[in-house]
Coordinates of C-alpha atoms and ligand atoms in Angstrom, one line a residue:
X1 CA 85.9 99.5 96.1
X2 CA 85.6 96.1 94.5
X3 CA 82.4 94.1 95.3
X4 CA 83.4 90.9 93.6
X5 CA 85.4 87.8 94.2
X6 CA 87.4 87.8 91.0
X7 CA 88.6 84.8 89.0
X8 CA 92.0 85.2 87.4
X9 CA 92.7 83.8 83.9
X10 CA 93.8 80.2 83.9
X11 CA 97.5 80.1 83.3
X12 CA 98.9 78.0 80.4
X13 CA 102.6 77.7 79.4
X14 CA 103.8 80.2 76.8
X15 CA 104.4 78.4 73.5
X16 CA 108.1 78.2 72.7
X17 CA 109.1 79.7 69.3
X18 CA 111.3 77.3 67.4
X19 CA 113.3 79.9 65.5
X20 CA 113.9 77.3 62.8
X21 CA 115.4 78.6 59.6
X22 CA 112.9 80.5 57.4
X23 CA 110.6 81.4 60.3
X24 CA 109.6 85.1 60.6
X25 CA 110.4 85.0 64.3
X26 CA 114.0 84.1 63.6
X27 CA 114.4 86.9 61.1
X28 CA 112.8 89.5 63.5
X29 CA 114.9 88.4 66.5
X30 CA 118.2 88.4 64.7
X31 CA 117.5 91.8 63.2
X32 CA 116.7 93.1 66.7
X33 CA 120.0 91.6 67.9
X34 CA 121.9 93.4 65.2
X35 CA 120.1 96.7 65.8
X36 CA 121.0 96.5 69.5
X37 CA 124.6 95.4 68.7
X38 CA 125.0 98.4 66.3
X39 CA 123.2 101.1 68.2
X40 CA 125.0 103.8 70.2
X41 CA 126.2 102.4 73.6
X42 CA 123.4 102.5 76.2
X43 CA 123.6 103.9 79.7
X44 CA 121.7 101.8 82.3
X45 CA 120.6 103.9 85.3
X46 CA 119.6 102.7 88.7
X47 CA 115.9 102.9 89.3
X48 CA 115.2 104.4 92.7
X49 CA 111.6 105.6 93.4
X50 CA 110.6 107.8 90.5
X51 CA 114.2 108.6 89.6
X52 CA 116.6 107.1 87.0
X53 CA 119.9 107.6 88.8
X54 CA 123.2 107.9 87.0
X55 CA 126.7 108.4 88.6
X56 CA 130.2 109.1 87.5
X57 CA 131.2 105.5 88.1
X58 CA 130.4 103.9 84.8
X59 CA 131.0 100.1 84.3
X60 CA 131.3 98.7 80.9
X61 CA 129.0 96.0 79.4
X62 CA 130.2 93.7 76.6
X63 CA 129.0 90.5 74.9
X64 CA 130.9 87.6 76.4
X65 CA 131.4 86.2 72.9
X66 CA 132.8 89.4 71.6
X67 CA 134.3 91.2 74.6
X68 CA 136.0 94.0 72.8
X69 CA 132.7 95.4 71.7
X70 CA 131.2 98.0 74.1
X71 CA 127.4 97.6 74.4
X72 CA 127.1 100.4 77.0
X73 CA 127.6 101.1 80.6
X74 CA 125.7 100.8 83.8
X75 CA 126.0 103.3 86.7
X76 CA 127.6 102.1 89.9
X77 CA 126.3 103.4 93.1
X78 CA 127.3 103.7 96.7
X79 CA 125.9 103.1 100.2
X80 CA 123.9 106.4 99.8
X81 CA 122.0 104.8 96.9
X82 CA 121.2 101.8 99.0
X83 CA 119.7 104.0 101.7
X84 CA 117.7 105.9 99.0
X85 CA 116.4 102.7 97.6
X86 CA 115.2 101.5 101.0
X87 CA 113.6 104.8 101.7
X88 CA 111.8 104.8 98.3
X89 CA 110.6 101.2 98.9
X90 CA 109.3 102.1 102.4
X91 CA 107.6 105.2 101.0
X92 CA 105.8 103.2 98.4
X93 CA 104.8 100.4 100.8
X94 CA 101.6 101.5 102.3
X95 CA 99.8 102.4 99.1
X96 CA 101.1 99.3 97.3
X97 CA 100.2 97.0 100.2
X98 CA 96.7 98.5 100.3
X99 CA 96.0 98.3 96.6
X100 CA 93.3 95.6 96.0
X101 CA 95.1 92.5 94.8
X102 CA 93.3 92.4 91.5
X103 CA 95.3 95.5 90.5
X104 CA 98.6 93.9 91.4
X105 CA 97.5 90.8 89.3
X106 CA 96.5 93.0 86.4
X107 CA 99.9 94.7 86.4
X108 CA 101.8 91.5 86.2
X109 CA 99.4 89.9 83.7
X110 CA 99.9 92.9 81.5
X111 CA 103.7 92.5 81.9
X112 CA 103.4 88.9 80.8
X113 CA 101.3 90.0 77.7
X114 CA 103.8 92.8 76.9
X115 CA 106.7 90.3 77.1
X116 CA 104.8 87.7 75.0
X117 CA 104.3 90.5 72.4
X118 CA 106.2 93.8 71.9
X119 CA 109.0 93.1 74.4
X120 CA 109.8 89.6 73.5
X121 CA 112.5 90.3 70.9
X122 CA 114.1 93.0 73.0
X123 CA 114.3 90.8 76.1
X124 CA 115.6 87.8 74.1
X125 CA 118.1 89.9 72.2
X126 CA 119.4 91.6 75.4
X127 CA 119.9 88.1 76.9
X128 CA 121.6 86.8 73.8
X129 CA 123.9 89.8 73.6
X130 CA 125.0 90.3 77.1
X131 CA 124.6 86.8 78.7
X132 CA 125.6 84.9 75.6
X133 CA 122.5 82.7 75.3
X134 CA 121.7 81.3 71.9
X135 CA 118.2 82.0 70.4
X136 CA 116.6 78.9 72.0
X137 CA 118.2 79.3 75.4
X138 CA 117.1 83.0 75.4
X139 CA 113.6 82.1 74.3
X140 CA 113.0 79.5 77.0
X141 CA 114.4 81.7 79.7
X142 CA 113.9 85.4 79.1
X143 CA 110.6 85.1 77.2
X144 CA 108.8 81.9 78.1
X145 CA 109.9 81.2 81.7
X146 CA 109.4 84.7 82.7
X147 CA 105.9 84.9 81.1
X148 CA 105.1 81.7 82.9
X149 CA 106.4 82.9 86.2
X150 CA 104.1 86.0 85.9
X151 CA 101.0 84.2 84.8
X152 CA 101.2 81.2 87.0
X153 CA 102.1 83.2 90.1
X154 CA 99.0 85.3 89.6
X155 CA 97.0 82.1 89.6
X156 CA 98.8 80.8 92.7
X157 CA 98.3 84.1 94.4
X158 CA 94.5 83.9 94.0
X159 CA 94.6 80.2 95.1
X160 CA 96.4 81.3 98.3
X161 CA 93.9 84.0 99.0
X162 CA 91.1 81.6 98.5
X163 CA 92.6 79.2 101.1
X164 CA 90.4 79.8 104.2
X165 CA 89.8 78.0 107.5
X166 CA 86.6 76.3 108.6
X167 CA 83.8 77.7 110.7
X168 CA 81.6 76.7 113.7
X169 CA 78.0 77.9 114.1
X170 CA 78.0 81.5 115.3
X171 CA 81.7 82.1 114.3
X172 CA 83.3 83.3 111.1
X173 CA 87.1 82.5 110.7
X174 CA 89.1 84.2 108.1
X175 CA 92.7 84.3 107.0
X176 CA 94.2 87.5 105.6
X177 CA 97.5 87.2 103.7
X178 CA 99.4 90.4 104.6
X179 CA 102.5 91.5 102.9
X180 CA 105.6 91.4 105.1
X181 CA 106.2 94.4 107.3
X182 CA 109.2 96.0 105.7
X183 CA 111.0 95.5 102.4
X184 CA 112.4 92.5 100.5
X185 CA 116.0 92.4 99.3
X186 CA 116.2 90.5 96.0
X187 CA 119.8 89.4 95.0
X188 CA 119.9 87.7 91.7
X189 CA 122.4 85.7 89.5
X190 CA 123.6 86.3 86.0
X191 CA 122.4 83.1 84.4
X192 CA 118.6 83.5 84.1
X193 CA 116.8 86.7 83.1
X194 CA 113.6 85.0 84.3
X195 CA 115.0 84.4 87.8
X196 CA 116.2 87.9 88.1
X197 CA 112.7 89.3 87.3
X198 CA 110.9 86.7 89.3
X199 CA 112.9 87.2 92.5
X200 CA 111.5 90.8 92.4
X201 CA 108.1 90.2 91.0
X202 CA 107.0 87.3 93.2
X203 CA 107.2 89.3 96.5
X204 CA 105.9 92.4 94.8
X205 CA 102.9 90.6 93.5
X206 CA 102.1 89.6 97.1
X207 CA 102.0 93.3 98.1
X208 CA 105.7 93.7 99.1
X209 CA 108.2 96.4 98.1
X210 CA 111.6 95.4 96.9
X211 CA 115.2 96.5 96.7
X212 CA 116.8 94.6 93.9
X213 CA 120.5 94.1 93.3
X214 CA 121.1 92.3 90.0
X215 CA 124.3 90.6 89.0
X216 CA 126.7 92.9 87.2
X217 CA 126.9 90.7 84.1
X218 CA 123.0 90.7 83.7
X219 CA 122.6 94.5 83.7
X220 CA 121.6 94.7 80.0
X221 CA 118.5 92.6 80.4
X222 CA 117.9 93.9 83.9
X223 CA 117.2 97.3 82.4
X224 CA 114.7 95.7 79.9
X225 CA 113.0 94.1 82.9
X226 CA 112.6 97.5 84.6
X227 CA 111.3 99.0 81.3
X228 CA 108.8 96.1 81.1
X229 CA 107.5 96.5 84.6
X230 CA 107.1 100.3 84.1
X231 CA 105.3 99.8 80.9
X232 CA 103.0 97.4 82.7
X233 CA 102.1 100.1 85.2
X234 CA 104.1 99.1 88.2
X235 CA 104.1 102.1 90.5
X236 CA 107.4 103.9 91.3
X237 CA 109.2 102.6 94.4
X238 CA 107.7 99.1 94.4
X239 CA 110.8 97.6 92.8
X240 CA 114.0 99.6 93.1
X241 CA 117.0 98.5 91.1
X242 CA 120.4 99.4 92.5
X243 CA 123.8 98.5 91.1
X244 CA 126.3 98.5 93.9
X245 CA 128.9 96.2 95.2
X246 CA 127.3 93.3 97.1
X247 CA 129.0 93.8 100.4
X248 CA 128.3 97.5 100.3
X249 CA 124.6 96.9 99.8
X250 CA 124.7 94.1 102.4
X251 CA 126.3 96.4 105.0
X252 CA 123.3 98.8 104.8
X253 CA 120.5 96.4 104.2
X254 CA 121.4 93.7 106.7
X255 CA 121.5 96.3 109.5
X256 CA 118.2 97.9 108.6
X257 CA 115.3 97.3 111.0
X258 CA 112.8 97.0 108.1
X259 CA 114.5 94.1 106.3
X260 CA 111.6 91.7 106.0
X261 CA 113.1 89.1 103.7
X262 CA 115.9 88.0 101.4
X263 CA 115.1 86.5 98.0
X264 CA 118.3 85.1 96.7
X265 CA 119.6 82.9 93.9
X266 CA 123.3 82.5 93.4
X267 CA 126.2 80.5 94.8
X268 CA 126.1 78.5 98.0
X269 CA 129.0 80.4 99.5
X270 CA 127.4 83.8 99.1
X271 CA 124.1 82.6 100.4
X272 CA 125.7 81.2 103.5
X273 CA 127.5 84.5 104.1
X274 CA 124.2 86.5 103.7
X275 CA 122.4 84.1 106.1
X276 CA 125.1 84.7 108.7
X277 CA 124.9 88.4 108.2
X278 CA 121.2 88.3 108.9
X279 CA 121.8 86.0 111.9
X280 CA 124.4 88.4 113.3
X281 CA 122.0 91.3 113.1
X282 CA 118.8 89.5 114.3
X283 CA 118.2 91.8 117.2
X284 CA 118.0 94.8 114.9
X285 CA 114.9 93.7 112.9
X286 CA 111.3 94.4 113.5
X287 CA 110.4 90.8 112.4
X288 CA 112.3 87.7 111.6
X289 CA 113.4 88.1 108.0
X290 CA 112.2 85.4 105.6
X291 CA 115.2 83.8 104.0
X292 CA 114.7 82.1 100.6
X293 CA 117.7 81.0 98.6
X294 CA 118.3 78.8 95.7
X295 CA 122.0 78.0 95.3
X296 CA 124.6 75.7 93.7
X297 CA 124.4 72.2 92.3
X298 CA 126.4 69.2 91.3
X299 CA 123.8 67.6 89.3
X300 CA 124.0 64.0 88.2
X301 CA 122.9 61.5 85.5
X302 CA 122.9 57.9 86.6
X303 CA 122.6 55.2 83.9
X304 CA 121.4 51.7 84.7
X305 CA 122.6 48.8 82.6
X306 CA 119.2 48.5 81.0
X307 CA 119.4 52.1 79.5
X308 CA 119.8 52.8 75.8
X309 CA 123.3 54.4 75.2
X310 CA 121.9 57.0 72.8
X311 CA 119.5 58.2 75.5
X312 CA 122.3 58.3 78.1
X313 CA 124.6 60.2 75.8
X314 CA 122.0 62.8 74.8
X315 CA 120.9 63.4 78.4
X316 CA 124.6 64.2 79.1
X317 CA 125.3 66.2 76.0
X318 CA 122.2 68.4 76.3
X319 CA 122.1 68.4 80.1
X320 CA 125.8 69.3 80.5
X321 CA 126.5 71.8 77.7
X322 CA 123.4 73.9 76.9
X323 CA 124.2 77.5 77.9
X324 CA 127.8 76.3 78.4
X325 CA 126.9 74.4 81.5
X326 CA 126.0 77.6 83.4
X327 CA 122.6 76.3 84.6
X328 CA 122.4 75.5 88.3
X329 CA 120.7 72.3 87.1
X330 CA 123.4 71.4 84.5
X331 CA 124.6 67.8 84.5
X332 CA 128.1 67.9 85.8
X333 CA 128.7 64.3 86.9
X334 CA 127.5 61.0 85.3
X335 CA 127.7 57.4 86.3
X336 CA 127.8 54.9 83.4
X337 CA 127.8 51.1 83.7
X338 CA 130.8 49.3 82.2
X339 CA 128.6 47.3 79.8
X340 CA 127.2 50.5 78.2
X341 CA 130.4 52.5 78.2
X342 CA 131.9 51.8 74.8
X343 CA 128.7 52.7 72.9
X344 CA 127.8 55.6 75.1
X345 CA 131.3 57.1 74.8
X346 CA 131.2 56.8 71.0
X347 CA 127.8 58.5 70.7
X348 CA 128.6 61.2 73.3
X349 CA 132.0 62.1 71.7
X350 CA 130.4 62.2 68.3
X351 CA 127.6 64.5 69.5
X352 CA 129.9 66.9 71.4
X353 CA 132.4 67.1 68.5
X354 CA 129.5 68.1 66.2
X355 CA 128.6 71.2 68.4
X356 CA 129.3 74.5 66.7
X357 CA 130.7 77.2 69.0
X358 CA 130.6 80.9 68.5
X359 CA 128.6 84.1 68.6
X360 CA 124.9 84.1 69.6
X361 CA 124.2 86.1 66.4
X362 CA 124.5 82.8 64.4
X363 CA 121.7 80.5 65.6
X364 CA 123.5 77.5 64.3
X365 CA 125.9 77.8 67.2
X366 CA 124.9 75.4 70.0
X367 CA 127.6 76.6 72.3
X368 CA 128.5 80.2 73.0
X369 CA 130.8 82.0 75.5
X370 CA 131.0 81.7 79.3
X371 CA 129.8 84.8 81.1
X372 CA 133.0 86.7 81.9
X373 CA 136.8 86.6 82.3
X374 CA 136.6 85.5 86.0
X375 CA 134.4 82.5 85.1
X376 CA 136.6 81.7 82.1
X377 CA 139.8 81.7 84.2
X378 CA 138.2 79.6 86.9
X379 CA 136.9 77.0 84.4
X380 CA 140.2 77.0 82.5
X381 CA 141.9 76.4 85.9
X382 CA 139.8 73.3 86.5
X383 CA 140.7 72.0 83.0
X384 CA 144.4 72.6 83.6
X385 CA 144.1 70.8 86.9
X386 CA 142.4 67.8 85.3
X387 CA 145.2 67.6 82.7
X388 CA 147.8 67.2 85.4
X389 CA 146.0 64.3 87.2
X390 CA 146.7 60.6 86.7
X391 CA 143.2 59.4 87.6
X392 CA 141.3 61.5 85.1
X393 CA 141.4 61.9 81.3
X394 CA 139.8 64.4 79.0
X395 CA 138.2 62.5 76.1
X396 CA 136.9 65.5 74.3
X397 CA 137.3 69.2 74.4
X398 CA 139.8 70.6 76.8
X399 CA 140.8 73.8 74.9
X400 CA 139.9 77.3 75.6
X401 CA 140.6 80.7 74.1
X402 CA 139.6 84.2 75.4
X403 CA 141.2 86.3 72.6
X404 CA 137.8 87.2 71.0
X405 CA 135.2 85.9 73.4
X406 CA 135.3 83.7 76.6
X407 CA 135.1 80.4 74.7
X408 CA 135.7 77.1 76.4
X409 CA 135.3 73.9 74.5
X410 CA 132.7 71.5 75.9
X411 CA 134.8 69.1 77.8
X412 CA 134.2 65.5 78.8
X413 CA 136.3 64.0 81.5
X414 CA 136.5 60.3 82.5
X415 CA 137.8 59.5 86.0
X416 CA 138.7 56.3 87.8
X417 CA 138.2 58.0 91.1
X418 CA 134.5 58.5 92.0
X419 CA 135.5 61.2 94.5
X420 CA 137.7 63.1 91.9
X421 CA 137.6 66.8 92.5
X422 CA 135.4 67.6 89.5
X423 CA 132.9 64.9 90.6
X424 CA 132.3 66.9 93.8
X425 CA 132.8 70.6 93.2
X426 CA 130.5 72.9 91.2
X427 CA 132.5 74.3 88.2
X428 CA 129.6 76.2 86.5
X429 CA 131.0 75.7 83.1
X430 CA 131.0 73.3 80.1
X431 CA 132.8 70.4 81.9
X432 CA 131.2 67.1 82.8
X433 CA 133.0 64.3 84.6
X434 CA 132.0 60.6 84.1
X435 CA 132.7 57.6 86.3
X436 CA 132.3 54.1 84.8
X437 CA 131.1 51.6 87.4
X438 CA 130.9 47.8 87.4
X439 CA 127.4 46.7 86.3
X440 CA 127.0 44.6 89.5
X441 CA 127.5 47.7 91.7
X442 CA 124.4 49.7 90.7
X443 CA 123.1 49.9 94.2
X444 CA 126.4 50.8 95.7
X445 CA 126.8 53.5 93.0
X446 CA 123.5 55.1 94.1
X447 CA 125.0 55.4 97.6
X448 CA 128.0 57.0 96.0
X449 CA 125.9 59.5 94.1
X450 CA 124.1 60.4 97.3
X451 CA 127.3 60.9 99.3
X452 CA 129.6 62.6 96.8
X453 CA 128.6 66.2 96.9
X454 CA 127.2 68.7 99.4
X455 CA 124.5 69.7 96.9
X456 CA 121.0 68.3 96.2
X457 CA 119.5 70.2 93.3
X458 CA 118.8 68.0 90.3
X459 CA 119.6 64.5 89.0
X460 CA 118.3 61.9 86.7
X461 CA 118.1 58.1 86.4
X462 CA 118.1 56.6 82.9
X463 CA 116.7 53.1 82.9
X464 CA 114.3 50.7 81.3
X465 CA 114.1 48.6 84.5
X466 CA 111.3 49.7 86.7
X467 CA 112.8 48.1 89.8
X468 CA 116.0 50.0 89.2
X469 CA 114.0 53.3 88.8
X470 CA 112.3 52.6 92.1
X471 CA 115.5 51.8 93.9
X472 CA 117.1 55.0 92.6
X473 CA 114.1 57.1 93.6
X474 CA 114.4 55.7 97.2
X475 CA 118.2 55.8 97.5
X476 CA 118.4 59.3 96.0
X477 CA 115.4 60.7 97.9
X478 CA 117.4 63.5 99.5
X479 CA 120.0 63.9 96.7
X480 CA 117.9 66.1 94.4
X481 CA 115.0 68.5 94.8
X482 CA 114.1 67.9 91.1
X483 CA 114.5 64.3 90.1
X484 CA 114.1 63.2 86.5
X485 CA 113.3 59.7 85.1
X486 CA 114.6 59.1 81.6
X487 CA 115.4 62.7 80.9
X488 CA 118.2 65.2 81.3
X489 CA 118.3 67.0 84.7
X490 CA 117.7 70.5 83.2
X491 CA 114.8 72.5 81.7
X492 CA 112.2 72.7 84.5
X493 CA 109.0 74.4 83.3
X494 CA 106.9 76.7 85.6
X495 CA 103.6 75.1 86.4
X496 CA 104.9 71.6 85.6
X497 CA 108.1 71.0 87.6
X498 CA 108.4 73.4 90.5
X499 CA 112.1 74.1 90.9
X500 CA 114.5 74.0 93.9
X501 CA 116.9 71.8 95.8
X502 CA 117.8 71.0 99.3
X503 CA 121.0 70.3 101.3
X504 CA 123.6 72.9 100.1
X505 CA 121.5 73.8 97.1
X506 CA 118.9 76.0 98.9
X507 CA 115.9 76.3 101.0
X508 CA 113.8 74.5 98.4
X509 CA 110.9 77.0 98.4
X510 CA 110.2 76.0 94.7
X511 CA 110.3 79.1 92.4
X512 CA 107.2 79.4 90.4
X513 CA 105.0 77.7 92.9
X514 CA 102.5 78.7 95.6
X515 CA 105.1 77.4 98.1
X516 CA 107.4 80.3 97.2
X517 CA 104.7 83.0 97.3
X518 CA 103.7 81.8 100.8
X519 CA 107.1 83.0 102.0
X520 CA 106.2 86.6 101.1
X521 CA 103.1 86.8 103.2
X522 CA 102.3 86.8 106.9
X523 CA 98.9 85.4 107.6
X524 CA 96.5 87.2 110.0
X525 CA 93.8 85.0 111.5
X526 CA 90.6 86.8 112.2
X527 CA 87.9 85.2 114.4
X528 CA 84.5 86.9 114.5
X529 CA 81.9 85.9 117.0
X530 CA 78.4 86.9 116.0
X531 CA 76.7 86.8 119.4
X532 CA 79.3 87.2 122.1
X533 CA 78.7 85.7 125.6
X534 CA 77.6 88.0 128.4
X535 CA 78.3 85.8 131.4
X536 CA 81.7 84.2 132.3
X537 CA 80.1 81.1 133.9
X538 CA 80.5 77.9 131.8
X539 CA 77.8 75.2 132.1
X540 CA 80.2 72.9 134.0
X541 CA 80.3 75.3 136.9
X542 CA 76.7 74.2 137.6
Ligands
NAD601 P1 127.0 84.6 92.8 O1 126.7 84.0 94.1 O2 128.4 85.0 92.4 O3 126.2 86.0 92.7 C1 124.8 86.0 93.0 C2 124.4 87.4 93.4 O4 125.0 87.7 94.7 C3 125.0 88.5 92.5 O5 124.0 89.6 92.3 C4 126.2 89.0 93.3 O6 126.5 90.3 92.9 C5 125.6 89.0 94.7 N1 126.6 89.0 95.8 C6 127.8 88.4 95.8 N2 128.4 88.6 96.9 C7 127.6 89.4 97.7 C8 127.6 89.9 99.0 N3 128.7 89.7 99.8 N4 126.6 90.6 99.4 C9 125.5 90.8 98.7 N5 125.4 90.3 97.4 C10 126.4 89.6 96.9 O7 126.3 83.7 91.7 P2 126.3 83.9 90.1 O8 127.7 83.6 89.6 O9 125.6 85.1 89.6 O10 125.3 82.7 89.7 C11 125.8 81.4 89.6 C12 125.4 80.6 90.8 O11 124.0 80.6 91.0 C13 125.8 79.1 90.7 O12 126.3 78.7 92.0 C14 124.4 78.5 90.4 O13 124.3 77.1 90.8 C15 123.5 79.3 91.2 N6 122.1 79.3 90.7 C16 121.2 78.5 91.4 C17 119.9 78.4 90.9 C18 118.9 77.6 91.6 O14 117.7 77.7 91.4 N7 119.3 76.8 92.6 C19 119.5 79.1 89.8 C20 120.5 79.9 89.1 C21 121.8 80.0 89.6

């Protein structure tokens, strides 16, 4: 029994290692990468309750930049495993939900410290190997963002619990933040190790139990996440990781009466499908499931004629091509005023042509491979389409080769048609499309930006003119959930820029913020009267 009102440690952002040449961190991480590359192939089980479950259906894992190499296999399950995972979660629920919150906080704070220390290189190396992130991209995702999610969410949890209603004389009002009555289904994307872990950890921290289905191309780091949580002392059954076909999992989970919530990040089409599934089964559930989804984007950079061309070009080159454009926030359309075009083009093409592309083992490679063959073929298909059109031109990149790894050159397209297909659709690869507008049409261009795509995730305005910035902020109020002034539209940091978009980009519950954690609790209001009345007659009755 705890007789204290605890204060949690104040969260601060995890410092980002530079991995500059000559640093011991660089040497240690690259040697960890090599050790994991050269070790015997690993076998990733499902984690169901206290069991590590293997099956005869083994699926191969390979580095996207070196796809002939086998890193190991993961074990594919069936509908039976989905039932088992739900049962294990529900069996763990009562004890976990009733554990004093300080213990939950301590587990996730310990996980953060383990990740900042002994697990850092393993988590980063797994993300470099199997998701093809370079050292820096792995560090800001798999290490720093995940550490920040864990530490800041503990702080937000305690702030939520502290939030209490007012009182009148003779009455004490309280709010209790109960976990949801059932289990949470976490469905996660391939592109961020931190998102995969956070989509499970955030509801679990608030006292919920979770069935987690990671993306198949993130299985290597998914196992490290489970190892980390176990090492931190997370009890069995709180987070159950299953690797099954999405629709097979959905068929069991969306018909289950105890489904209490969906925590999803991935594409818009899949999220809409899952939402419909929940809607179609709504009579079956004990409660209305909470639905939280962060989905696709068609993120923009708008340059005003007052902008510096080098700043515009760099916002595009970094914003569009880091992690091969496979960030939901990646800049994939840009609007450049005619007067800045010649200079911006020169700098941008020079920057992009200087990128080195190759394996993540060599930290001097800025660009690595796209995630898998399906993504490669889809992106290559877009590039082929662009080459056939009269109203668009590729000014740099445009080649691709999947003989060794799924490599696609960073590709810059210029179109004369502001509604050109690649100005509207999410490609999720290293392709950015630019539209050059007449300087006098800045305001009309903002309307165009607002109306061109169904998404509203991130976007930026590059300008030295404060009136232009103000106009862009107003006109683009609903075009982005994360809006940047004089910066690239990527790289949100937990605790600083809560992340999420609206329209087709998601429910905007802001990952890594108290807003998100609130979705995983159901408040109970308690009113206590110290001296209850003993007569029904009110004074007005005379
Ligand atoms: P995806 O939609 O293909 O897959 C996401 C997850 O859904 C995977 O685990 C997948 O196996 C699962 N899934 C697919 N069909 C399913 C079904 N019928 N039932 C149950 N589960 C199913 O997305 P992805 O390719 O892994 O990730 C890229 C997408 O994620 C992009 O659209 C990107 O914009 C988006 N994303 C958004 C954010 C954000 O915060 N807004 C962050 C990262 C990624």
